[in-house]
Every structure is written in C-alpha cells, then in structure tokens.
Amino acid sequence: MVRAIVGANWGDEGKGKLTDVLAKDSDIVIRFQGGANAGHTIINEYGKFALHLLPSGICNKGVENVIGPGVALDIEALLKELEEVHKRGVPEPILKVSSRAQILMNCHILLDTYEEERLSDRKFGSTKSGIAPFYSDKAAKVGVQVCHLRDKDMLRERLTASFVKKNVLMEHLYHKPLLDVDEYTEKYFALGQAIKHMVCDTNVLMHEAVKAGKSILLEGQLGALRDPDHGIFPYTTSSSPLAGYATIGAGVPPWAIQEVIAVTKAYSSSVGTGVFPTKMEGEEAEELRKRGGDAGEYGAKTGRPRDVGWFDAVATRYGCMVQGATQCAMTNLDVLAYMDEIKVCVGYEVGGQVSTRFPTTPTLKKVVPVYEVLPGWKEDISQVKRYVDLPENCRNYVEFIEKRIETPIKILSNGPRREEIIYR
Ligand code: GDP
C-alpha cells in the first residue's frame, strides 16, 4: 500500500504529525521534494521535534526513512538534525539517501539571501534556505548529485562549471565575495564521506518495496497552493508539493499510489503568504494565532508569525482537486473550541459575481470571501477518541466542510500529540 500525505493548502497543515502517526504501521517513509525550508512538528514519547529534512517516520522503530531523489539535500542540516534526534534519545534510525538526490550547498543559501535583500519590499517571502537557486541549478543541469561527491576531481569539475555564472552575479549584482571552488570541493567531499554509509540507489529500494507490497508513506512538504504550476504563482515554492510529483521525487510507479491523504487545518494558516483571502486581522487574528498549533501559529522554520484566517472551502476544494485527494485529514479541530460562531468561506465574490472556483493569482487578489456562519461547540474535545462522541456542532462543522470540499474527511486530529487522533 502506497499512501501520499500532502498539504491541501499553503503548508503547515500538520502533515508531520499525521506522518508520525501513520508511520507506526508503515515500512518506509520517504521525503520526495523540498528541503530544509519548512518544518514538520511532531510530538511523541521522545518529546517535540521540528523536523526539516528528516522524514517524519524517524521516531518509529524499524521504519526505513528515505531521502528521495527529488529532495534538496543540505547535508550539514541533515547531520545536525540527526545529531539532535540522537541526543534526544530516539533509537538509532534507519536512514537512506538517494545517490541521485542533489546537494543544496552554501552558495545556494547565499544567493537566496542576497536576492531577497536585493528585492527588498518586492521579495517573495523566501526562508533563505537556498531552495530557489538550488532548483534553478537542477533545471539548468549544473547541480551536484550525491553520486558526484564520491570523486573529488569530478566534484571540482562540476563546481568549476557551476561557479562561473554565480561569480558574475556575486561580483556585479550583489557585490559580495566570490565563491571559491577549492573550498567548496574540500567541504562537500568531506560531507559526502560523512553520509557515504547511508547512500544507495533508492529507486531500486522503492520499486522492490512496492513489488513486495510494503506499506509506504510519501511525505510531502508545503501544500498544493505552493505548487509552481497549480498554485498561487509567484508566491509558490520551487518544487512540486503534489502527490503526482511524489512518484517522480520518490521514485515509485504512478500506478502504485493508492491513497492520497490531503491534510488541511480546521482553519487557515499561512506563513510568507502572498495572497490569503480569508485572513483575519487585529485581535481576532491574535487570539487564533495564540491558540493554534501546539504552541501558537509561528513558523517551525523561521519563527515568523503565521497569518491565520477562517477555513477556506474554495481554496481547499481546489487544493484537494489538484492533489487528487482520495481523502482528507483535518487537524487542529480542538483549537476552535473557544469560538461562539465559526465562519467558513464558501465562495469568492469578484466583479459582483460569486464563484466557487479558485482563480489565478491576479483575480485571487481581488476576491471578497463569501461566508456562512456556523455555531461553535464551546467544549474541549481533546480527550475524544470516537467521532460519534464529538459535540453535534463540531460534527456539523466537519460535515459542512466535507460537502464543500467534495472530499471525505476520514481522519480528525484533536491535539498535537501522536495519540490525539480520531478515525472516521
Ligand atoms: P506540517 O509542516 O504540515 O507538518 O505542519 P507544521 O508542523 O509546520 O504545523 C502544524 C502545527 O500544528 C504544529 O504546531 C503542530 O504541532 C500542530 N498540530 C498538528 N495537529 C494538531 C492538532 O490536531 N491540534 C493542535 N492543537 N495542534 C496540532
């Protein structure tokens, strides 16, 4: 059974928690895109972790955790995270790294940082983790794969070719020190040696696992609306967070994915936003931000306060559609317990017309959300274990949304901890 766990919205939907929960009954958890530019929060018997590159199955004994070829691999960040997990008492994890994954290097982080500085108030809200320059290099075929780290001369050759243009930018556009090929060669050769024992052809591993009928989780990063083709371009990321891309970035046959679980929050949140129609302002926003997630709605990577807003059924229906979701998991349902009334955006008004279609970005910037108001349940639900035991207004809220997003909500998360989960 191959299942993809992906975001239906802007990211931070709680995919990490869900992956940690479902990893218990899985053989393999594989990351298929993105890098250390976002965080997946998991809370279990070993404590709380904000994982950036490590797959969220890392705390489950016996699970093989894999970094697939689609990932932007920052080796230093990976080693730091591994050390942290080790220090916190997690049993030695099984971690495999694709020999085809490409290396996110310090030069990518520098270019990302300098570009955001240059753009100033026109910036895209990058986390400055080097993601856009990294994927640009991959597309331009000047990237460095894990397999290139085996041979110093081969590595130097690739870096020499790649640094020619970069150094023109460093000198003339950013007015910064030049990149040094020898320094990078030594550093990344040594980092290659440090991960050598984890490197393998993960494509073979994955195809054999599929053939053997193993239980596999494909763990996405960010969410559908950040997809470069289908999302809110240009406020998107540089690799596809869609389940469709999981087959490429993880290396599994397209026909193998049986379930696509789109994760969504019971309200909306977004960091480094761009456009966000149901955004709350003022005290209302502050209250939800304070109560949301496990410790307030602040970015797991950057600590930036997340924008928060009402559930957006237009955006989420679209997110589920482009994900090809077979089901939804709704997280953070417990957070809404304090509200007397809860609004749900059911349409967008633009130019006097109401539509339930999610438009392209220029139109999205102009829409006015149309809300329906539902009664709150005003009750702590964090101890509830069965769907039938949820307050009626809470079930009505879930079922109201389910109809609007046209995707069955089969999993509900009623707290940040592993055991706070309800299956329907
Ligand atoms: P991810 O990137 O999709 O894994 O999401 P993040 O970890 O960035 O953000 C999700 C936030 O919600 C984290 O603070 C989680 O600890 C928290 N969280 C996940 N599920 C629940 C839930 O059901 N209730 C509450 N209160 N917090 C949750």
PDB file of N, CA, C and O in Angstrom, residues 66-106:
ATOM      1  N   VAL A  66      13.661   7.562   4.160  1.00  0.00           N
ATOM      2  CA  VAL A  66      14.413   7.745   2.920  1.00  0.00           C
ATOM      3  C   VAL A  66      14.346   9.202   2.451  1.00  0.00           C
ATOM      4  O   VAL A  66      13.294   9.834   2.502  1.00  0.00           O
ATOM      5  N   ILE A  67      15.488   9.698   1.991  1.00  0.00           N
ATOM      6  CA  ILE A  67      15.541  10.998   1.317  1.00  0.00           C
ATOM      7  C   ILE A  67      15.570  10.687  -0.173  1.00  0.00           C
ATOM      8  O   ILE A  67      16.555  10.152  -0.688  1.00  0.00           O
ATOM      9  N   GLY A  68      14.480  11.005  -0.850  1.00  0.00           N
ATOM     10  CA  GLY A  68      14.353  10.637  -2.265  1.00  0.00           C
ATOM     11  C   GLY A  68      15.120  11.578  -3.187  1.00  0.00           C
ATOM     12  O   GLY A  68      15.589  12.639  -2.772  1.00  0.00           O
ATOM     13  N   PRO A  69      15.217  11.196  -4.483  1.00  0.00           N
ATOM     14  CA  PRO A  69      15.975  11.998  -5.445  1.00  0.00           C
ATOM     15  C   PRO A  69      15.418  13.401  -5.664  1.00  0.00           C
ATOM     16  O   PRO A  69      16.143  14.296  -6.097  1.00  0.00           O
ATOM     17  N   GLY A  70      14.153  13.635  -5.329  1.00  0.00           N
ATOM     18  CA  GLY A  70      13.555  14.955  -5.547  1.00  0.00           C
ATOM     19  C   GLY A  70      13.861  15.987  -4.476  1.00  0.00           C
ATOM     20  O   GLY A  70      13.497  17.162  -4.610  1.00  0.00           O
ATOM     21  N   VAL A  71      14.538  15.555  -3.423  1.00  0.00           N
ATOM     22  CA  VAL A  71      14.773  16.441  -2.271  1.00  0.00           C
ATOM     23  C   VAL A  71      15.992  17.348  -2.504  1.00  0.00           C
ATOM     24  O   VAL A  71      16.940  16.966  -3.176  1.00  0.00           O
ATOM     25  N   ALA A  72      15.928  18.546  -1.941  1.00  0.00           N
ATOM     26  CA  ALA A  72      17.081  19.451  -1.945  1.00  0.00           C
ATOM     27  C   ALA A  72      17.884  19.141  -0.680  1.00  0.00           C
ATOM     28  O   ALA A  72      17.510  19.552   0.412  1.00  0.00           O
ATOM     29  N   LEU A  73      18.965  18.386  -0.855  1.00  0.00           N
ATOM     30  CA  LEU A  73      19.668  17.841   0.311  1.00  0.00           C
ATOM     31  C   LEU A  73      20.775  18.762   0.822  1.00  0.00           C
ATOM     32  O   LEU A  73      21.833  18.884   0.195  1.00  0.00           O
ATOM     33  N   ASP A  74      20.514  19.395   1.953  1.00  0.00           N
ATOM     34  CA  ASP A  74      21.526  20.191   2.646  1.00  0.00           C
ATOM     35  C   ASP A  74      22.161  19.248   3.668  1.00  0.00           C
ATOM     36  O   ASP A  74      21.564  18.952   4.717  1.00  0.00           O
ATOM     37  N   ILE A  75      23.347  18.725   3.346  1.00  0.00           N
ATOM     38  CA  ILE A  75      23.938  17.655   4.169  1.00  0.00           C
ATOM     39  C   ILE A  75      24.226  18.139   5.589  1.00  0.00           C
ATOM     40  O   ILE A  75      23.988  17.424   6.561  1.00  0.00           O
ATOM     41  N   GLU A  76      24.702  19.373   5.707  1.00  0.00           N
ATOM     42  CA  GLU A  76      25.002  19.885   7.060  1.00  0.00           C
ATOM     43  C   GLU A  76      23.738  19.922   7.911  1.00  0.00           C
ATOM     44  O   GLU A  76      23.745  19.540   9.082  1.00  0.00           O
ATOM     45  N   ALA A  77      22.647  20.397   7.299  1.00  0.00           N
ATOM     46  CA  ALA A  77      21.374  20.468   8.033  1.00  0.00           C
ATOM     47  C   ALA A  77      20.910  19.062   8.416  1.00  0.00           C
ATOM     48  O   ALA A  77      20.418  18.835   9.527  1.00  0.00           O
ATOM     49  N   LEU A  78      21.100  18.107   7.512  1.00  0.00           N
ATOM     50  CA  LEU A  78      20.686  16.725   7.784  1.00  0.00           C
ATOM     51  C   LEU A  78      21.469  16.150   8.962  1.00  0.00           C
ATOM     52  O   LEU A  78      20.884  15.547   9.877  1.00  0.00           O
ATOM     53  N   LEU A  79      22.787  16.357   8.948  1.00  0.00           N
ATOM     54  CA  LEU A  79      23.623  15.797  10.020  1.00  0.00           C
ATOM     55  C   LEU A  79      23.292  16.432  11.366  1.00  0.00           C
ATOM     56  O   LEU A  79      23.262  15.756  12.392  1.00  0.00           O
ATOM     57  N   LYS A  80      22.997  17.732  11.325  1.00  0.00           N
ATOM     58  CA  LYS A  80      22.630  18.442  12.560  1.00  0.00           C
ATOM     59  C   LYS A  80      21.330  17.870  13.132  1.00  0.00           C
ATOM     60  O   LYS A  80      21.216  17.625  14.340  1.00  0.00           O
ATOM     61  N   GLU A  81      20.383  17.633  12.268  1.00  0.00           N
ATOM     62  CA  GLU A  81      19.099  17.087  12.719  1.00  0.00           C
ATOM     63  C   GLU A  81      19.248  15.681  13.270  1.00  0.00           C
ATOM     64  O   GLU A  81      18.653  15.325  14.281  1.00  0.00           O
ATOM     65  N   LEU A  82      20.085  14.888  12.585  1.00  0.00           N
ATOM     66  CA  LEU A  82      20.317  13.512  13.041  1.00  0.00           C
ATOM     67  C   LEU A  82      20.931  13.510  14.437  1.00  0.00           C
ATOM     68  O   LEU A  82      20.540  12.724  15.305  1.00  0.00           O
ATOM     69  N   GLU A  83      21.880  14.410  14.636  1.00  0.00           N
ATOM     70  CA  GLU A  83      22.548  14.514  15.928  1.00  0.00           C
ATOM     71  C   GLU A  83      21.544  14.896  17.019  1.00  0.00           C
ATOM     72  O   GLU A  83      21.529  14.322  18.113  1.00  0.00           O
ATOM     73  N   GLU A  84      20.673  15.838  16.689  1.00  0.00           N
ATOM     74  CA  GLU A  84      19.652  16.313  17.633  1.00  0.00           C
ATOM     75  C   GLU A  84      18.712  15.161  18.036  1.00  0.00           C
ATOM     76  O   GLU A  84      18.430  14.942  19.217  1.00  0.00           O
ATOM     77  N   VAL A  85      18.269  14.409  17.043  1.00  0.00           N
ATOM     78  CA  VAL A  85      17.369  13.287  17.283  1.00  0.00           C
ATOM     79  C   VAL A  85      18.058  12.244  18.173  1.00  0.00           C
ATOM     80  O   VAL A  85      17.476  11.714  19.112  1.00  0.00           O
ATOM     81  N   HIS A  86      19.342  12.006  17.880  1.00  0.00           N
ATOM     82  CA  HIS A  86      20.138  11.053  18.645  1.00  0.00           C
ATOM     83  C   HIS A  86      20.268  11.511  20.102  1.00  0.00           C
ATOM     84  O   HIS A  86      20.043  10.747  21.040  1.00  0.00           O
ATOM     85  N   LYS A  87      20.584  12.808  20.268  1.00  0.00           N
ATOM     86  CA  LYS A  87      20.753  13.392  21.610  1.00  0.00           C
ATOM     87  C   LYS A  87      19.490  13.275  22.448  1.00  0.00           C
ATOM     88  O   LYS A  87      19.537  13.176  23.661  1.00  0.00           O
ATOM     89  N   ARG A  88      18.339  13.306  21.781  1.00  0.00           N
ATOM     90  CA  ARG A  88      17.066  13.299  22.497  1.00  0.00           C
ATOM     91  C   ARG A  88      16.584  11.881  22.807  1.00  0.00           C
ATOM     92  O   ARG A  88      15.451  11.687  23.228  1.00  0.00           O
ATOM     93  N   GLY A  89      17.438  10.890  22.510  1.00  0.00           N
ATOM     94  CA  GLY A  89      17.140   9.536  22.943  1.00  0.00           C
ATOM     95  C   GLY A  89      16.342   8.685  21.972  1.00  0.00           C
ATOM     96  O   GLY A  89      15.886   7.592  22.324  1.00  0.00           O
ATOM     97  N   VAL A  90      16.169   9.167  20.731  1.00  0.00           N
ATOM     98  CA  VAL A  90      15.461   8.358  19.727  1.00  0.00           C
ATOM     99  C   VAL A  90      16.397   7.212  19.312  1.00  0.00           C
ATOM    100  O   VAL A  90      17.564   7.459  19.015  1.00  0.00           O
ATOM    101  N   PRO A  91      15.908   5.958  19.306  1.00  0.00           N
ATOM    102  CA  PRO A  91      16.780   4.846  18.895  1.00  0.00           C
ATOM    103  C   PRO A  91      17.349   5.079  17.494  1.00  0.00           C
ATOM    104  O   PRO A  91      16.676   5.680  16.657  1.00  0.00           O
ATOM    105  N   GLU A  92      18.560   4.604  17.278  1.00  0.00           N
ATOM    106  CA  GLU A  92      19.262   4.782  16.002  1.00  0.00           C
ATOM    107  C   GLU A  92      18.311   4.553  14.808  1.00  0.00           C
ATOM    108  O   GLU A  92      17.843   3.445  14.568  1.00  0.00           O
ATOM    109  N   PRO A  93      17.996   5.602  14.049  1.00  0.00           N
ATOM    110  CA  PRO A  93      17.050   5.414  12.948  1.00  0.00           C
ATOM    111  C   PRO A  93      17.693   4.760  11.728  1.00  0.00           C
ATOM    112  O   PRO A  93      18.916   4.792  11.580  1.00  0.00           O
ATOM    113  N   ILE A  94      16.851   4.180  10.883  1.00  0.00           N
ATOM    114  CA  ILE A  94      17.353   3.678   9.602  1.00  0.00           C
ATOM    115  C   ILE A  94      17.128   4.812   8.608  1.00  0.00           C
ATOM    116  O   ILE A  94      15.987   5.242   8.395  1.00  0.00           O
ATOM    117  N   LEU A  95      18.201   5.322   8.028  1.00  0.00           N
ATOM    118  CA  LEU A  95      18.079   6.430   7.075  1.00  0.00           C
ATOM    119  C   LEU A  95      18.832   6.104   5.796  1.00  0.00           C
ATOM    120  O   LEU A  95      20.000   5.719   5.833  1.00  0.00           O
ATOM    121  N   LYS A  96      18.144   6.257   4.656  1.00  0.00           N
ATOM    122  CA  LYS A  96      18.776   6.008   3.354  1.00  0.00           C
ATOM    123  C   LYS A  96      18.702   7.293   2.533  1.00  0.00           C
ATOM    124  O   LYS A  96      17.686   8.012   2.590  1.00  0.00           O
ATOM    125  N   VAL A  97      19.761   7.565   1.798  1.00  0.00           N
ATOM    126  CA  VAL A  97      19.805   8.785   0.984  1.00  0.00           C
ATOM    127  C   VAL A  97      20.021   8.392  -0.475  1.00  0.00           C
ATOM    128  O   VAL A  97      20.923   7.612  -0.786  1.00  0.00           O
ATOM    129  N   SER A  98      19.216   8.958  -1.352  1.00  0.00           N
ATOM    130  CA  SER A  98      19.327   8.625  -2.772  1.00  0.00           C
ATOM    131  C   SER A  98      20.643   9.130  -3.359  1.00  0.00           C
ATOM    132  O   SER A  98      21.020  10.287  -3.146  1.00  0.00           O
ATOM    133  N   SER A  99      21.303   8.275  -4.133  1.00  0.00           N
ATOM    134  CA  SER A  99      22.548   8.689  -4.792  1.00  0.00           C
ATOM    135  C   SER A  99      22.254   9.715  -5.895  1.00  0.00           C
ATOM    136  O   SER A  99      23.155  10.355  -6.417  1.00  0.00           O
ATOM    137  N   ARG A 100      20.978   9.864  -6.245  1.00  0.00           N
ATOM    138  CA  ARG A 100      20.595  10.838  -7.273  1.00  0.00           C
ATOM    139  C   ARG A 100      20.082  12.156  -6.682  1.00  0.00           C
ATOM    140  O   ARG A 100      19.789  13.088  -7.433  1.00  0.00           O
ATOM    141  N   ALA A 101      19.921  12.213  -5.372  1.00  0.00           N
ATOM    142  CA  ALA A 101      19.468  13.478  -4.774  1.00  0.00           C
ATOM    143  C   ALA A 101      20.546  14.524  -5.043  1.00  0.00           C
ATOM    144  O   ALA A 101      21.733  14.199  -5.126  1.00  0.00           O
ATOM    145  N   GLN A 102      20.112  15.773  -5.202  1.00  0.00           N
ATOM    146  CA  GLN A 102      21.105  16.819  -5.456  1.00  0.00           C
ATOM    147  C   GLN A 102      21.396  17.599  -4.177  1.00  0.00           C
ATOM    148  O   GLN A 102      20.566  17.679  -3.276  1.00  0.00           O
ATOM    149  N   ILE A 103      22.604  18.179  -4.154  1.00  0.00           N
ATOM    150  CA  ILE A 103      23.099  18.804  -2.928  1.00  0.00           C
ATOM    151  C   ILE A 103      22.786  20.293  -2.909  1.00  0.00           C
ATOM    152  O   ILE A 103      23.152  21.031  -3.834  1.00  0.00           O
ATOM    153  N   LEU A 104      22.137  20.700  -1.854  1.00  0.00           N
ATOM    154  CA  LEU A 104      21.933  22.127  -1.627  1.00  0.00           C
ATOM    155  C   LEU A 104      23.153  22.622  -0.854  1.00  0.00           C
ATOM    156  O   LEU A 104      23.451  22.136   0.235  1.00  0.00           O
ATOM    157  N   MET A 105      23.876  23.540  -1.468  1.00  0.00           N
ATOM    158  CA  MET A 105      25.138  23.993  -0.876  1.00  0.00           C
ATOM    159  C   MET A 105      25.014  25.410  -0.317  1.00  0.00           C
ATOM    160  O   MET A 105      24.048  26.114  -0.581  1.00  0.00           O
ATOM    161  N   ASN A 106      26.053  25.785   0.392  1.00  0.00           N
ATOM    162  CA  ASN A 106      26.077  27.131   0.984  1.00  0.00           C
ATOM    163  C   ASN A 106      25.892  28.234  -0.057  1.00  0.00           C
ATOM    164  O   ASN A 106      25.272  29.261   0.207  1.00  0.00           O
TER     165      ASN A 106
END
